[in-house]
């Protein structure tokens, strides 16, 4: 994701920090990806939901993504502090 709204037509106040602190993870021997910390991922998804969710908790992909990260991840609270 870019933190420049002119590129994608939207942005999120958490993208810049996410880009700055992203962790490189190997997918295979030749391909690496950058990933957000779980707490920043949740922050970006919460902001996205507030901007486009239309109070549809059931149909929101952002809420679904948050639930997938939070479910069974007890350490998330400690990571967010």
Coordinates of C-alpha atoms in Angstrom, one line a residue:
X1 CA 0.0 0.0 0.0
X2 CA 1.1 3.5 -0.7
X3 CA 0.6 6.3 1.9
X4 CA 0.2 8.7 -1.0
X5 CA -3.6 9.2 -1.6
X6 CA -3.0 10.3 -5.2
X7 CA -1.7 6.9 -6.2
X8 CA -4.7 4.7 -5.2
X9 CA -7.3 7.3 -4.6
X10 CA -7.4 6.6 -0.8
X11 CA -5.0 6.5 2.1
X12 CA -5.0 5.7 5.8
X13 CA -3.2 7.5 8.6
X14 CA -1.6 4.2 9.7
X15 CA 0.0 3.4 6.3
X16 CA 3.1 5.6 6.7
X17 CA 4.0 4.0 10.1
X18 CA 3.2 0.6 8.7
X19 CA 5.5 1.1 5.7
X20 CA 8.2 2.4 8.0
X21 CA 8.0 -0.5 10.4
X22 CA 7.1 -3.3 8.1
X23 CA 8.9 -6.6 8.6
X24 CA 10.4 -8.5 5.6
X25 CA 9.2 -12.2 5.4
X26 CA 10.4 -14.7 2.9
X27 CA 7.7 -16.6 1.0
X28 CA 10.2 -18.8 -0.8
X29 CA 13.8 -18.7 -1.8
X30 CA 13.4 -15.8 -4.2
X31 CA 10.3 -13.9 -3.0
X32 CA 10.0 -11.7 0.0
X33 CA 7.1 -9.7 1.2
X34 CA 6.7 -6.8 3.7
X35 CA 4.1 -7.3 6.4
X36 CA 2.6 -5.0 9.0
X37 CA 2.7 -5.8 12.6
X38 CA -0.6 -7.3 13.8
X39 CA -1.5 -4.2 15.8
X40 CA -0.9 -1.9 12.8
X41 CA -2.8 -4.2 10.6
X42 CA -5.8 -4.0 12.9
X43 CA -5.5 -0.2 13.1
X44 CA -5.6 0.1 9.3
X45 CA -8.6 -2.2 9.1
X46 CA -10.5 -0.3 11.8
X47 CA -9.9 3.0 10.0
X48 CA -10.9 1.4 6.7
X49 CA -14.1 0.1 8.2
X50 CA -15.0 3.5 9.7
X51 CA -14.5 5.0 6.3
X52 CA -16.3 2.5 4.1
X53 CA -18.1 0.0 6.4
X54 CA -21.5 1.7 6.5
X55 CA -22.1 0.1 9.9
X56 CA -22.4 -3.3 8.1
X57 CA -20.6 -5.5 10.7
X58 CA -21.7 -8.7 9.0
X59 CA -20.8 -7.9 5.4
X60 CA -17.6 -6.0 6.1
X61 CA -14.4 -7.6 4.8
X62 CA -12.4 -5.2 7.1
X63 CA -14.2 -6.6 10.2
X64 CA -13.7 -10.2 8.9
X65 CA -9.9 -9.5 8.5
X66 CA -9.8 -8.1 12.0
X67 CA -11.5 -11.2 13.4
X68 CA -9.1 -13.5 11.6
X69 CA -6.1 -11.8 13.1
X70 CA -7.6 -11.4 16.6
X71 CA -9.1 -14.9 17.0
X72 CA -6.8 -17.0 19.1
X73 CA -4.1 -14.3 19.3
X74 CA -3.9 -13.6 23.0
X75 CA -0.6 -11.7 22.6
X76 CA -2.2 -9.0 20.5
X77 CA -3.1 -6.9 23.5
X78 CA 0.6 -6.9 24.7
X79 CA 1.8 -6.2 21.2
X80 CA -0.5 -3.1 20.9
X81 CA 0.8 -1.5 24.1

